[in-house]
Short mmCIF file of C-alpha atoms in Angstrom, two decimals:
data_model
loop_
_atom_site.label_atom_id
_atom_site.label_comp_id
_atom_site.label_asym_id
_atom_site.label_seq_id
_atom_site.Cartn_x
_atom_site.Cartn_y
_atom_site.Cartn_z
CA MET A 206 95.84 67.74 68.09
CA ILE A 207 95.77 68.41 64.32
CA GLU A 208 93.67 71.54 64.90
CA LEU A 209 96.15 72.83 67.48
CA ILE A 210 99.15 72.17 65.20
CA ASP A 211 97.35 73.82 62.31
CA SER A 212 96.62 76.89 64.43
CA LEU A 213 100.24 77.13 65.56
CA ILE A 214 101.53 76.93 61.97
CA HIS A 215 99.00 79.56 60.94
CA MET A 216 100.24 81.86 63.72
CA VAL A 217 103.86 81.38 62.66
CA VAL A 218 103.00 82.29 59.05
CA LEU A 219 101.12 85.41 60.20
CA ALA A 220 103.98 86.43 62.49
CA ILE A 221 106.54 86.05 59.68
CA CYS A 222 104.38 88.07 57.28
CA THR A 223 103.97 90.78 59.93
CA LEU A 224 107.74 90.99 60.47
CA ILE A 225 108.35 91.11 56.70
CA ALA A 226 105.82 93.92 56.35
CA LEU A 227 107.38 95.90 59.20
CA TYR A 228 110.82 95.41 57.63
CA HIS A 229 109.59 96.81 54.31
CA ALA A 230 107.78 99.62 56.11
CA TYR A 231 111.02 100.60 57.86
CA HIS A 232 112.90 100.70 54.53
CA SER A 233 110.14 102.48 52.59
CA ARG A 234 108.88 106.01 52.47
CA ASP A 235 105.56 107.83 52.51
CA PHE A 236 102.95 105.99 50.41
CA ALA A 237 104.70 102.60 50.36
CA ARG A 238 105.40 102.75 54.10
CA ARG A 239 101.72 103.29 54.87
CA VAL A 240 100.73 100.37 52.64
CA TRP A 241 103.15 98.02 54.39
CA ILE A 242 102.00 99.23 57.82
CA LEU A 243 98.38 98.53 56.90
CA TYR A 244 99.32 95.03 55.78
CA ALA A 245 101.26 94.51 59.03
CA LEU A 246 98.18 95.64 60.97
CA PHE A 247 96.07 93.15 59.02
CA THR A 248 98.33 90.17 59.69
CA GLY A 249 99.16 91.31 63.23
CA GLU A 250 95.52 91.73 64.21
CA TYR A 251 94.63 88.37 62.67
CA PHE A 252 97.53 86.87 64.63
CA MET A 253 96.08 88.24 67.89
CA GLY A 254 92.72 86.62 67.15
CA ASP A 255 94.46 83.33 66.41
CA LEU A 256 96.53 83.64 69.57
CA PHE A 257 93.48 83.89 71.80
CA SER A 258 91.69 81.08 69.96
CA THR A 259 94.74 78.81 70.07
CA LEU A 260 95.41 79.40 73.77
CA TYR A 261 91.77 78.72 74.57
CA LEU A 262 91.92 75.55 72.50
CA ALA A 263 95.12 74.43 74.23
CA PHE A 264 93.77 75.02 77.77
CA TYR A 265 90.13 74.00 77.38
CA ASP A 266 90.26 71.69 74.35
CA GLU A 267 87.44 73.52 72.62
CA THR A 268 86.92 76.55 70.36
CA PRO A 269 86.00 79.77 72.22
CA TRP A 270 82.39 80.81 71.75
CA PHE A 271 82.64 84.50 72.66
CA TYR A 272 83.66 87.54 70.60
CA VAL A 273 87.33 88.14 71.42
CA SER A 274 88.77 86.29 68.42
CA ASP A 275 85.94 87.28 66.06
CA LEU A 276 86.32 90.99 66.77
CA SER A 277 90.06 90.73 66.26
CA TRP A 278 89.57 89.01 62.90
CA TYR A 279 86.95 91.57 61.84
CA THR A 280 89.34 94.36 62.81
CA ALA A 281 91.99 92.72 60.63
CA TYR A 282 89.64 92.86 57.65
CA LEU A 283 88.91 96.51 58.40
CA PHE A 284 92.64 97.19 58.06
CA LEU A 285 92.64 95.22 54.81
CA SER A 286 89.74 97.36 53.57
CA ILE A 287 91.63 100.53 54.43
CA LEU A 288 94.66 99.17 52.56
CA LEU A 289 92.56 98.54 49.44
CA ILE A 290 90.99 102.00 49.62
CA TYR A 291 94.36 103.61 50.13
CA ILE A 292 96.25 101.81 47.38
CA SER A 293 93.45 102.40 44.86
CA GLU A 294 93.24 106.07 45.85
CA ARG A 295 89.56 105.52 46.76
CA GLU A 296 88.64 104.35 43.27
CA SER A 297 87.68 100.90 44.55
CA ILE A 298 84.81 102.39 46.58
CA ARG A 299 82.68 103.03 43.50
CA MET A 300 80.71 100.35 41.71
CA VAL A 301 82.79 99.21 38.75
CA THR A 302 80.59 96.36 37.56
CA TRP A 303 77.04 95.17 38.18
CA ALA A 304 78.52 91.83 39.28
CA GLN A 305 79.47 93.54 42.57
CA LEU A 306 75.79 93.43 43.53
CA LEU A 307 76.21 89.68 43.98
CA ILE A 308 78.51 90.38 46.93
CA PRO A 309 75.87 91.70 49.38
CA LEU A 310 73.50 89.00 48.12
CA PHE A 311 76.08 86.36 49.09
CA THR A 312 77.13 87.91 52.42
CA ILE A 313 73.59 88.62 53.61
CA SER A 314 72.30 85.17 52.69
CA SER A 315 75.35 83.62 54.39
CA GLY A 316 74.68 85.76 57.45
CA VAL A 317 71.08 84.52 57.58
CA PHE A 318 72.34 80.94 57.35
CA PHE A 319 74.79 81.42 60.22
CA VAL A 320 72.13 83.10 62.39
CA ILE A 321 69.86 80.09 61.85
CA GLU A 322 72.79 77.72 62.42
CA LYS A 323 74.35 79.38 65.48
CA GLY A 324 71.84 82.01 66.61
CA ASP A 325 74.45 84.79 66.92
CA LEU A 326 72.55 87.80 65.54
CA PHE A 327 74.92 90.58 66.66
CA GLY A 328 78.10 88.82 65.57
CA ASN A 329 76.69 87.98 62.16
CA ILE A 330 75.46 91.54 61.56
CA VAL A 331 78.98 92.80 62.27
CA GLY A 332 80.43 90.10 60.03
CA VAL A 333 78.08 90.93 57.15
CA VAL A 334 78.96 94.64 57.30
CA VAL A 335 82.73 94.09 57.52
CA MET A 336 82.93 91.32 54.93
CA THR A 337 80.57 93.00 52.47
CA SER A 338 82.61 96.19 52.45
CA ALA A 339 85.92 94.32 52.15
CA MET A 340 84.68 92.05 49.34
CA TRP A 341 83.15 95.04 47.54
CA LEU A 342 86.50 96.83 47.59
CA ALA A 343 88.49 93.75 46.54
CA GLY A 344 86.09 92.73 43.78
CA GLY A 345 85.63 96.25 42.46
CA GLY A 346 89.35 96.95 42.61
CA LEU A 347 90.16 93.76 40.73
CA GLU A 348 87.71 94.63 37.93
CA MET A 349 88.98 98.22 37.86
CA GLU A 350 92.57 97.06 37.42
CA ARG A 351 91.53 94.52 34.80
CA GLN A 352 89.93 97.30 32.78
CA LYS A 353 93.04 99.47 33.13
CA ALA A 354 95.27 96.62 31.97
CA LYS A 355 92.97 95.98 29.00
CA GLU A 356 93.07 99.65 28.01
CA TRP A 357 96.87 99.71 28.37
CA ARG A 358 97.23 96.67 26.09
CA ARG A 359 94.93 98.29 23.53
CA GLU A 360 97.00 101.49 23.51
CA LYS A 361 100.16 99.42 23.21
CA ARG A 362 98.84 97.59 20.15
CA GLU A 363 97.84 100.89 18.55
CA GLU A 364 101.37 102.16 19.00
CA GLY A 365 102.77 99.09 17.24
CA GLY A 366 104.32 97.65 20.40
CA GLU A 367 106.98 100.37 20.61
CA ARG A 368 108.67 100.86 23.93
CA ARG A 369 107.56 103.95 25.76
CA ARG A 370 107.64 105.54 29.17
CA LEU A 371 104.56 104.36 31.04
CA SER A 372 102.20 106.60 32.93
CA TYR A 373 100.25 103.43 33.70
CA VAL A 374 99.84 102.62 37.39
CA PRO A 375 101.77 99.50 38.55
CA ASP A 376 99.86 96.24 38.34
CA LYS A 377 97.62 95.95 41.39
CA ARG A 378 95.57 93.01 40.14
CA PRO A 379 97.42 90.38 42.23
CA LEU A 380 96.84 92.42 45.39
CA PHE A 381 93.10 92.67 44.81
CA PHE A 382 92.93 89.04 43.70
CA PHE A 383 94.61 87.63 46.81
CA SER A 384 92.60 89.99 49.03
CA LEU A 385 89.42 88.59 47.48
CA ALA A 386 90.83 85.07 47.89
CA LEU A 387 91.44 85.66 51.61
CA LEU A 388 87.89 86.91 52.07
CA GLY A 389 86.44 83.96 50.18
CA LEU A 390 88.55 81.53 52.19
CA GLU A 391 87.36 83.17 55.39
CA TYR A 392 83.83 82.22 54.42
CA ALA A 393 85.10 78.73 53.62
CA PHE A 394 86.43 78.62 57.21
CA TRP A 395 83.00 79.49 58.57
CA PHE A 396 81.12 76.98 56.43
CA THR A 397 83.52 74.10 57.07
CA SER A 398 83.52 74.81 60.82
CA SER A 399 79.71 74.72 60.76
CA PHE A 400 79.91 71.21 59.31
CA TRP A 401 82.86 70.03 61.40
CA ILE A 402 83.78 66.42 60.67
CA GLY A 403 86.48 65.98 63.29
CA ASP A 404 90.14 66.57 64.06
CA THR A 405 91.39 64.71 61.00
CA LEU A 406 93.17 65.56 57.78
CA MET A 407 90.01 64.56 55.94
CA ASN A 408 88.41 67.71 57.34
CA PRO A 409 88.33 70.33 54.52
CA TYR A 410 88.80 73.06 57.14
CA PHE A 411 92.52 72.30 57.36
CA TRP A 412 92.99 72.36 53.59
CA VAL A 413 91.18 75.70 53.45
CA ASP A 414 93.66 76.93 56.05
CA VAL A 415 96.57 75.83 53.85
CA LEU A 416 95.15 77.89 50.99
CA PHE A 417 94.60 80.80 53.37
CA MET A 418 98.22 80.73 54.51
CA ILE A 419 99.44 80.56 50.89
CA SER A 420 97.28 83.56 49.97
CA THR A 421 98.54 85.50 52.99
CA VAL A 422 102.15 84.91 51.94
CA CYS A 423 101.34 85.78 48.30
CA MET A 424 100.12 89.17 49.47
CA VAL A 425 103.76 90.18 50.07
CA PRO A 426 104.94 89.93 46.41
CA ALA A 427 101.53 91.27 45.34
CA ILE A 428 102.10 94.42 47.37
CA LYS A 429 105.61 94.73 45.97
CA LYS A 430 104.20 94.52 42.45
CA ALA A 431 101.52 97.07 43.26
CA LEU A 432 104.15 99.47 44.58
CA ALA A 433 106.62 98.95 41.71
CA VAL A 434 107.89 102.16 40.17
CA PRO A 435 106.67 102.49 36.56
CA GLY A 436 109.43 102.28 34.02
CA ASP A 437 110.07 101.32 30.45
CA GLU A 438 108.01 98.31 29.48
CA ALA A 439 107.98 96.33 26.30
#
C-alpha cells in the first residue's frame, strides 16, 4: 500500500511540474520556450513510465518486469540530456575535467552488477548508454559553470567590485546540479529496489523517492535562474 501511495504522489508531482513547464513554455519565446518544452517532455515521459508501473502494481500487486516503464524512463533522460546540451550551447559535451572519467567507470560497473543481479543484459546496456551520457553532460556542465562563476568573481575583484553591465551567462549551476542529483537518485532507486526490504517506511527506497520529487520540483526555479536575463549585478 505504501508503495502504491508513493507512486501516486510521485505521479502528481510530475504532472504538476509538466503543467508548470507547459505554462512557462506558452508564455515564453524562442530559446526559453524550447527549454521549457524539453523539461515538460522529461517530466511527462517519466510520468508515463510511472503511470504504467503504478497501474500494473495496482492490478497485479507486483512491479512489472518488462521494458515499457524502463524505456519510458530512459526516454525521459534522453530529453533531459537534450535540454542540457541545448542550454549549454553544446559546451557540456566536451570533457571539462578528468573527474568525468569516473562517470563511465561508475555506470559500467553498476551495469555489470545489475546484469549479475537481474540478468537483463539488453536493458542494462541501454541504461548504461543513456545514463552515462546524461551524467557526463550534467557533471561536465556543472564544472563548466563553476569555472565560469569563478572567473567572473575574479574579474569582479579586479574591478574593485564596481557595478557593471554583465556579459556573463545567467547562472546555470543549479540546473546542472539538480540534473545530476536526479540521475544519482535514479541509481539509488535501482540499488534500493535490488535490496528491497518491504512495503514499509523503513525502506530507503521511499526516502530516495522523496528526494527525487524535491529535486524534480527544484528544477523549475533552476531553469528560471538559468534563463534569467543578464542585468546589472553588484
